[in-house]
Short mmCIF file of C-alpha atoms and ligand atoms in Angstrom, two decimals:
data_model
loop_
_atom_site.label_atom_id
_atom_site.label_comp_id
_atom_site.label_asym_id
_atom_site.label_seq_id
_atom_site.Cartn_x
_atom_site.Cartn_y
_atom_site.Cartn_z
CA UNK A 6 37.26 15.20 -78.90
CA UNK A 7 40.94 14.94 -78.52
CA UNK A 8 42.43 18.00 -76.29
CA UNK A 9 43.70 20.70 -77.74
CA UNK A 10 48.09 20.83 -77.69
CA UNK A 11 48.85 24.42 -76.00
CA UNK A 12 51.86 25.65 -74.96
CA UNK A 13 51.17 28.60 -72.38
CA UNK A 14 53.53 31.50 -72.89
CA UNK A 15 53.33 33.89 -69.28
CA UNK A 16 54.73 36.08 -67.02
CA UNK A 17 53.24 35.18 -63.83
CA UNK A 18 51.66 37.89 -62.42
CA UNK A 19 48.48 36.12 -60.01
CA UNK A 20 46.06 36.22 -62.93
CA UNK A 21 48.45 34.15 -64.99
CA UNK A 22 48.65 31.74 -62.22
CA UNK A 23 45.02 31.15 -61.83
CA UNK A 24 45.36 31.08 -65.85
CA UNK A 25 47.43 28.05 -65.73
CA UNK A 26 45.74 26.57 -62.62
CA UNK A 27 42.68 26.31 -64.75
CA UNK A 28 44.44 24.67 -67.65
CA UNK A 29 46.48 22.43 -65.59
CA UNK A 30 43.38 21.13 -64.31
CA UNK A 31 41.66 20.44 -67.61
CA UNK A 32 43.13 17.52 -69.13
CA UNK A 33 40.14 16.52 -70.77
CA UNK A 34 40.22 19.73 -72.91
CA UNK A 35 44.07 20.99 -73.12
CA UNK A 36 46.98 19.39 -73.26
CA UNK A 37 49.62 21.55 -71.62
CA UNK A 38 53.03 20.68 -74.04
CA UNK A 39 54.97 23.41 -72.04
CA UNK A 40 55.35 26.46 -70.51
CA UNK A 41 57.32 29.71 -71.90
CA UNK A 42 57.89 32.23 -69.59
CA UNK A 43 58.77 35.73 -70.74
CA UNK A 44 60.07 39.19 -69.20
CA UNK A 45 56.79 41.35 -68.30
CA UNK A 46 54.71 41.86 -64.92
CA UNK A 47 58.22 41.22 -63.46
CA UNK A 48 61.71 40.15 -64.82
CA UNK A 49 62.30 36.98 -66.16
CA UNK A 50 64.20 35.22 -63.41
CA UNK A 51 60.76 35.74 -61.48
CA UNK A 52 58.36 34.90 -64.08
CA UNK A 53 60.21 31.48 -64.71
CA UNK A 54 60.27 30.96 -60.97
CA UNK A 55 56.43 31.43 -60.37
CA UNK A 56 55.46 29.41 -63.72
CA UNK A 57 57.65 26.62 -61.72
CA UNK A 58 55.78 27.65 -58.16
CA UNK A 59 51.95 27.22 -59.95
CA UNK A 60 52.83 24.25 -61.71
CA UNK A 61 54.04 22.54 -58.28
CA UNK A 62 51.23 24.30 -56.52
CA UNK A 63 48.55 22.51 -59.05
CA UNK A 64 50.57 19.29 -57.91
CA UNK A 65 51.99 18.71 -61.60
CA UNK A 66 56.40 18.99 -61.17
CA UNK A 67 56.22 17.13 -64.41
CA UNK A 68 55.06 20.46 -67.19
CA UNK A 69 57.96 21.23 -68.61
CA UNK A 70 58.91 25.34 -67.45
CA UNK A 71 61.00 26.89 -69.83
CA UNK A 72 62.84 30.72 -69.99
CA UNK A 73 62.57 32.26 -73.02
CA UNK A 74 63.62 35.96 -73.81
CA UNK A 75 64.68 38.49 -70.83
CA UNK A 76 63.60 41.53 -72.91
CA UNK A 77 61.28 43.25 -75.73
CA UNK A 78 62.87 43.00 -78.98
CA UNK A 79 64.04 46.22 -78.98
CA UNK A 80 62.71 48.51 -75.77
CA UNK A 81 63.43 48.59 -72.13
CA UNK A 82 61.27 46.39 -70.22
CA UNK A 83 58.70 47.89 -68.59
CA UNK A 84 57.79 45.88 -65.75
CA UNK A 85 54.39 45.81 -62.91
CA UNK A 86 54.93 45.10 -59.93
CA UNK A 87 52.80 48.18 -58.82
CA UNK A 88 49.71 45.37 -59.72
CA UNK A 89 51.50 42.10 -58.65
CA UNK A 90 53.79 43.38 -56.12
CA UNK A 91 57.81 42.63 -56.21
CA UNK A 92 57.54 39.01 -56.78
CA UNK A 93 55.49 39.39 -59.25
CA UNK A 94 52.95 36.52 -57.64
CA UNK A 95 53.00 38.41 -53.94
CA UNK A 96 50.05 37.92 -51.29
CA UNK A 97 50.79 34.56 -49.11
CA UNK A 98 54.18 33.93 -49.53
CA UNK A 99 55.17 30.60 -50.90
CA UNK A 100 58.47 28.43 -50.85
CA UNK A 101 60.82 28.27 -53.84
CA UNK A 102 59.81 25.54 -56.78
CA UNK A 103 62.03 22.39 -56.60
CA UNK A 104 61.22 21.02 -59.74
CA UNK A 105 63.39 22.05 -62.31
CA UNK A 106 63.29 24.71 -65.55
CA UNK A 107 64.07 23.24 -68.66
CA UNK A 108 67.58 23.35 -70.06
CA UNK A 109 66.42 24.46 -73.62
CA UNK A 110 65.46 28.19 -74.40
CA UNK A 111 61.80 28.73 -74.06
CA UNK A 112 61.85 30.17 -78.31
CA UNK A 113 63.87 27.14 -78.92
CA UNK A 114 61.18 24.85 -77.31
CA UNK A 115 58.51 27.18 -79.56
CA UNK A 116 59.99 26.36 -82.55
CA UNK A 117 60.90 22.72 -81.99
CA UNK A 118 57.30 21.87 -80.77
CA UNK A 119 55.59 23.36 -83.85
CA UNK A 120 57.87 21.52 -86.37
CA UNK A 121 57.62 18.34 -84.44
CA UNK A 122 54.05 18.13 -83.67
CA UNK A 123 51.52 17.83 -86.67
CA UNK A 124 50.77 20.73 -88.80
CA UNK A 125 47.64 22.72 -87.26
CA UNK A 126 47.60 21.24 -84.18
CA UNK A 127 49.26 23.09 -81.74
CA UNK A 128 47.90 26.40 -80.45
CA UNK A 129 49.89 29.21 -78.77
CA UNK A 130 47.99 30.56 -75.19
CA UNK A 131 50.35 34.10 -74.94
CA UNK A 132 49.43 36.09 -71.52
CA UNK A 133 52.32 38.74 -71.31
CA UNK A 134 53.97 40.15 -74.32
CA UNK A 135 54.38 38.61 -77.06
CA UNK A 136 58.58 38.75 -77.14
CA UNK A 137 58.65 35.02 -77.15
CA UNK A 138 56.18 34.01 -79.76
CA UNK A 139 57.34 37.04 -82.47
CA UNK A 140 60.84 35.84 -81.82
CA UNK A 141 60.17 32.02 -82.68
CA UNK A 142 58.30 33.51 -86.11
CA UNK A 143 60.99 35.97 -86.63
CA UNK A 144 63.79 33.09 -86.45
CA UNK A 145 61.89 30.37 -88.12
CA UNK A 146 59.24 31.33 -90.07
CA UNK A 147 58.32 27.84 -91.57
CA UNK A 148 56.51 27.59 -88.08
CA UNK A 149 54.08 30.36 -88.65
CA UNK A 150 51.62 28.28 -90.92
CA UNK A 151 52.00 25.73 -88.52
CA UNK A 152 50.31 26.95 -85.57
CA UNK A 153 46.41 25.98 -85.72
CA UNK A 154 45.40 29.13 -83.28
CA UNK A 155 46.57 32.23 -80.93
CA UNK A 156 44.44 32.56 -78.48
CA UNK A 157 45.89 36.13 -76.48
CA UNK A 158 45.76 38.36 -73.82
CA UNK A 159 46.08 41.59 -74.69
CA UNK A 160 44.88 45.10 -76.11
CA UNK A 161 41.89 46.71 -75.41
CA UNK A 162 39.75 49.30 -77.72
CA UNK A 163 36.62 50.47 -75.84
CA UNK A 164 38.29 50.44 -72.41
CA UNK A 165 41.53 51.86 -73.82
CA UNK A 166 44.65 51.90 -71.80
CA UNK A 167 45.45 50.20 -68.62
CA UNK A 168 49.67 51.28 -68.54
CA UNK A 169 49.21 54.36 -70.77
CA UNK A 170 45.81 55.78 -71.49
CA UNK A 171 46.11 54.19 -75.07
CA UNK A 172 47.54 50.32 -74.66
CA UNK A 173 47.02 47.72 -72.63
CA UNK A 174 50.47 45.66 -70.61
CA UNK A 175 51.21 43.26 -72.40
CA UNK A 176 51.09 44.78 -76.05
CA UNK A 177 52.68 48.39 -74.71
CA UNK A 178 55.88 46.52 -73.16
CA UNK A 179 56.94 44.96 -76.95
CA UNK A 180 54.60 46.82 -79.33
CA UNK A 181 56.85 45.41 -81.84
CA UNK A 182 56.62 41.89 -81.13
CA UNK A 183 52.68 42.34 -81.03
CA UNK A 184 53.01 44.10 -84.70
CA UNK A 185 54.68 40.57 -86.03
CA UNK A 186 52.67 38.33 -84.44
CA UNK A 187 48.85 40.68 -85.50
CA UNK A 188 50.23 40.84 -89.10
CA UNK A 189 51.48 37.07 -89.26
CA UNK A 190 47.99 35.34 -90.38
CA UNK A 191 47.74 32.87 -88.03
CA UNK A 192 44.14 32.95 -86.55
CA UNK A 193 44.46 35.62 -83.68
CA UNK A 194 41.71 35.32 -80.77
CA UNK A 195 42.31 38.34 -78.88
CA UNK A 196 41.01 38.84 -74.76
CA UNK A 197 41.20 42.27 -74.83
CA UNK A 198 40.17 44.37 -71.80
CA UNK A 199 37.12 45.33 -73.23
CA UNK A 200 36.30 41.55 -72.17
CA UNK A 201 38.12 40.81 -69.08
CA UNK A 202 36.86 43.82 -67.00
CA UNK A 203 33.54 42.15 -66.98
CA UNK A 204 35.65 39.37 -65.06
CA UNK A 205 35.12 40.88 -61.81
CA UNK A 206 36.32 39.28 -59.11
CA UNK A 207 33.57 40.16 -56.67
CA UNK A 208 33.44 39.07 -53.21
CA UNK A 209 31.04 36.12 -53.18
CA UNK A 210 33.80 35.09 -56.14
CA UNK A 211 36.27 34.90 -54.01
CA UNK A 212 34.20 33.83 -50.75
CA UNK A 213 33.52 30.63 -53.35
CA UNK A 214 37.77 29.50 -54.29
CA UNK A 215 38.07 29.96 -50.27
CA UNK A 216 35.23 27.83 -49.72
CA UNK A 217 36.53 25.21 -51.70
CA UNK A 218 38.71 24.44 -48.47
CA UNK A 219 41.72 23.04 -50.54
CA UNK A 220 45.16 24.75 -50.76
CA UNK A 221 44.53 25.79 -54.23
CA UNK A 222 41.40 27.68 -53.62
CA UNK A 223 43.04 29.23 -50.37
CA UNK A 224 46.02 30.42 -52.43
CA UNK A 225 43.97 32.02 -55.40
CA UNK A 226 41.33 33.28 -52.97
CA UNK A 227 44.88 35.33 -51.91
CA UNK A 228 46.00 35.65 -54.72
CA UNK A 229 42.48 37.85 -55.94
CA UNK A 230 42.58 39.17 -52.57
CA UNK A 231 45.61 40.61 -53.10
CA UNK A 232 45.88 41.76 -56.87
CA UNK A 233 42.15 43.19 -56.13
CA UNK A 234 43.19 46.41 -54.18
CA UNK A 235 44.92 47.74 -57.14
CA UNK A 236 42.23 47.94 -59.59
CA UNK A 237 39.53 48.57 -56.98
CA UNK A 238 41.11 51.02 -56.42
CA UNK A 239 41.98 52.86 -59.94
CA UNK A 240 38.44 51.66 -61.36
CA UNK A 241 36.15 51.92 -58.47
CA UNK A 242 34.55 48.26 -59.29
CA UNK A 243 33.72 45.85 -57.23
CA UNK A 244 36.44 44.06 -57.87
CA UNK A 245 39.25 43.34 -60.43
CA UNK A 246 39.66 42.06 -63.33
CA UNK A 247 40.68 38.20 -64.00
CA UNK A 248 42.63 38.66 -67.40
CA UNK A 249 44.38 35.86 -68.30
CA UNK A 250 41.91 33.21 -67.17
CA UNK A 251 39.80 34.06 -69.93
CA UNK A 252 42.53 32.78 -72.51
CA UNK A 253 42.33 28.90 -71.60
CA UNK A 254 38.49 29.58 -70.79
CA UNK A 255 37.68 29.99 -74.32
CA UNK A 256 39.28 26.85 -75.07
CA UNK A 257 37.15 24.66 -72.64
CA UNK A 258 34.07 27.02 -73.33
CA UNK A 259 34.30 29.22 -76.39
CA UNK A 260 30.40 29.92 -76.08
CA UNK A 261 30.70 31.71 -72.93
CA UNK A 262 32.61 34.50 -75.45
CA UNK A 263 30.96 36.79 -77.54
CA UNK A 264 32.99 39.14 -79.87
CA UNK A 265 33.62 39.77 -83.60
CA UNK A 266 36.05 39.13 -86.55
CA UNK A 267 37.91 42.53 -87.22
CA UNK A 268 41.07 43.84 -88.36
CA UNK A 269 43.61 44.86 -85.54
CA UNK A 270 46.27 46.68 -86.14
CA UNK A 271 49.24 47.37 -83.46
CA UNK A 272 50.55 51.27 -83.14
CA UNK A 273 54.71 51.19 -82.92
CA UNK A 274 55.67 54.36 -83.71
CA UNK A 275 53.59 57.39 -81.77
CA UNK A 276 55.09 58.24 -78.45
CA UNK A 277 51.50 59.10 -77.46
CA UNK A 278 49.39 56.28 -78.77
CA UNK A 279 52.70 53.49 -78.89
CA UNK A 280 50.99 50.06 -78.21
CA UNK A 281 47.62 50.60 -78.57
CA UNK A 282 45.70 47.98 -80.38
CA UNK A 283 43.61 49.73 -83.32
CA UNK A 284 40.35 47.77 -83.69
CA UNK A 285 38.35 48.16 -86.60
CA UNK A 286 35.31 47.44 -84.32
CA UNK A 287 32.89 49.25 -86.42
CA UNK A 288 34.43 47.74 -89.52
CA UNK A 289 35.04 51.53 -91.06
CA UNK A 290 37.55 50.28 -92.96
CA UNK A 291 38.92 47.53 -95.78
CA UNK A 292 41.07 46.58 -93.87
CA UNK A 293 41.28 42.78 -93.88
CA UNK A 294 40.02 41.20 -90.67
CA UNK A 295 42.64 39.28 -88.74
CA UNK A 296 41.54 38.52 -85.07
CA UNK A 297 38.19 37.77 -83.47
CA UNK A 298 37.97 40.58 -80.93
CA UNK A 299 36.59 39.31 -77.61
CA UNK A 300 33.67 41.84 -76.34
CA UNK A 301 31.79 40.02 -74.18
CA UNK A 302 31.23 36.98 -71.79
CA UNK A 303 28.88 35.09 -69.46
CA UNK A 304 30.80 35.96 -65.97
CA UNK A 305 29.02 33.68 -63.86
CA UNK A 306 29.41 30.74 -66.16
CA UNK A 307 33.22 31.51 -66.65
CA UNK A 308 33.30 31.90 -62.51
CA UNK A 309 31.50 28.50 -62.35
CA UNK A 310 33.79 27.01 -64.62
CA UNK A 311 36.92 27.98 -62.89
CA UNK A 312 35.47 27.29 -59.48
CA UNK A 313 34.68 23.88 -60.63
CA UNK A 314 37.59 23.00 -61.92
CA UNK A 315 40.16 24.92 -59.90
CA UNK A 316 38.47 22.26 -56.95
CA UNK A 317 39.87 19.24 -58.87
CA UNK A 318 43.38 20.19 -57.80
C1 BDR B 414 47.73 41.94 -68.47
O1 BDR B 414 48.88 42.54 -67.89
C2 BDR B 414 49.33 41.80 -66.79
O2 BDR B 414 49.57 42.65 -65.71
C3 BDR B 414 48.29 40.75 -66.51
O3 BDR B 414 48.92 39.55 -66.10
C4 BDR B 414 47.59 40.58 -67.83
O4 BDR B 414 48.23 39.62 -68.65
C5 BDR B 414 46.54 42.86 -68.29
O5 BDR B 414 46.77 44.08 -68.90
CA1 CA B 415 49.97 38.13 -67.79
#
């Protein structure tokens, strides 16, 4: 089978950078068309900076980096560097990306791509809020039927909140951008943290993208070393959670996933509840299903995969 066109919409943050690693690395299964980077774990300027810094890192200057919008639609940014520390992508520190980000605006490239490229044949890969992807429907909404799949990070409905005790990140900081994109009908796969907390990375993980003795596997080994104390520390696990990974996962491996095809529905007006993903798990409602809501997956196969193919870089 041909592989699948993504574009990769992030806001690196060391989970999205392992995220893109794994993709980057893939070429038999994706077909990285571009990168959009959006305002979220840090500001933009940062996020568009480490998208640049991975790509170079995975030894691929050539993926086209582009900046797309600096802010939710219509709230303050809320920002994390208490997870990823002030660079967004801290641990080892690494020098500034020399290849270049693309002139174009990162919606602009969004929209182009889907009206150039075949109908149904590219899918979206979002791992921050969705600012950029609700924007490009917003402006041109011919693209919307275009767009064979969104496969996301975000929400979460057994392990409610991770930023407020209700929502998850990436859907609290533009609850309104994650309202256009859950109502828009294009097939939603959602990686909710119901899922990726059974992503743990545990020591002998970690001991294993060390082992691999390469500069990649020393960097993410870091990289989980460092974004680790955080959530060991707020959960108690044995280690923390690889989130965005799972996204371009499911597209080499959709059988290590397990989940089910329910409606989702996107709070945006409670102060108390605002951005927490409302998942019709138990299917108590009518409500028409619109995502398949990730529950479950096979850790040790997704570890093996990403061990495997993070060592081909
Ligand atoms: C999500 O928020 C960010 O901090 C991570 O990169 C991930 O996309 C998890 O809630
Ligand atoms: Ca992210």
């Amino acid at each position: 089978m041909a592989p699948r066109k993504i574009i990769i919409d992030t806001d690196p943050g060391q989970d999205d950078a392992v995220a893109i690693l794994l993709a980057l690395a893939s070429p038999e299964d994706v077909e990285v068309l571009g990168i959009t980077a959006v305002a979220g774990n840090v500001p933009l300027p940062l996020t568009q900076k480490n998208a640049r810094i991975v790509c170079e890192l995975a030894g691929k200057p050539e993926t086209r980096v582009f900046a797309g919008c600096d802010a939710p639609i219509r709230r303050k940014l809320v920002t994390a560097e208490h997870v990823h520390g002030k660079t967004g992508l801290d641990g080892p520190k690494m020098d500034d990306p020399t290849m270049p980000l693309q002139d174009q605006h990162g919606v602009d490239f969004i929209i182009d791509t889907l009206r150039a490229e075949p109908a149904g044949t590219v899918t979206l890969c979002p791992l921050g809020p969705l600012t950029n992807i609700a924007t490009a429907f917003s402006r041109a909404p011919d693209i919307v039927d275009r767009v064979q799949e969104i496969i996301l990070m975000g929400g979460a409905y057994f392990e409610v909140g991770n930023i407020t005790p209700a929502a998850e990140f990436n859907i609290y900081v533009d609850p309104e951008a994650a309202d256009i994109v859950f109502r828009s009908g294009v097939p939603l796969v959602v990686m909710p943290l119901d899922v990726t907390h059974k992503a743990l990375t545990t020591k002998p993980r970690i001991d294993a993208f060390r082992a691999m003795g390469t500069r990649v596997g020393t960097m993410v080994a870091a990289w989980t070393d460092f974004f680790e104390r955080f959530d060991m520390e707020k959960y108690g696990s044995e280690g923390a959670p690889l989130h965005d990974p799972c996204v371009i996962a499911y597209l080499i491996d959709p059988h290590l996933f397990k989940g089910r095809h329910i409606n989702v529905e996107i709070e945006t007006s409670s102060d108390l509840t605002l951005g927490m993903t409302v998942a019709d798990w138990w299917r108590v409602t009518d409500r028409k299903p619109n995502a398949l809501f990730i529950g479950d997956l096979h850790a040790d196969g997704f570890y093996q995969m990403l061990t495997d193919r993070l060592a081909r870089l």
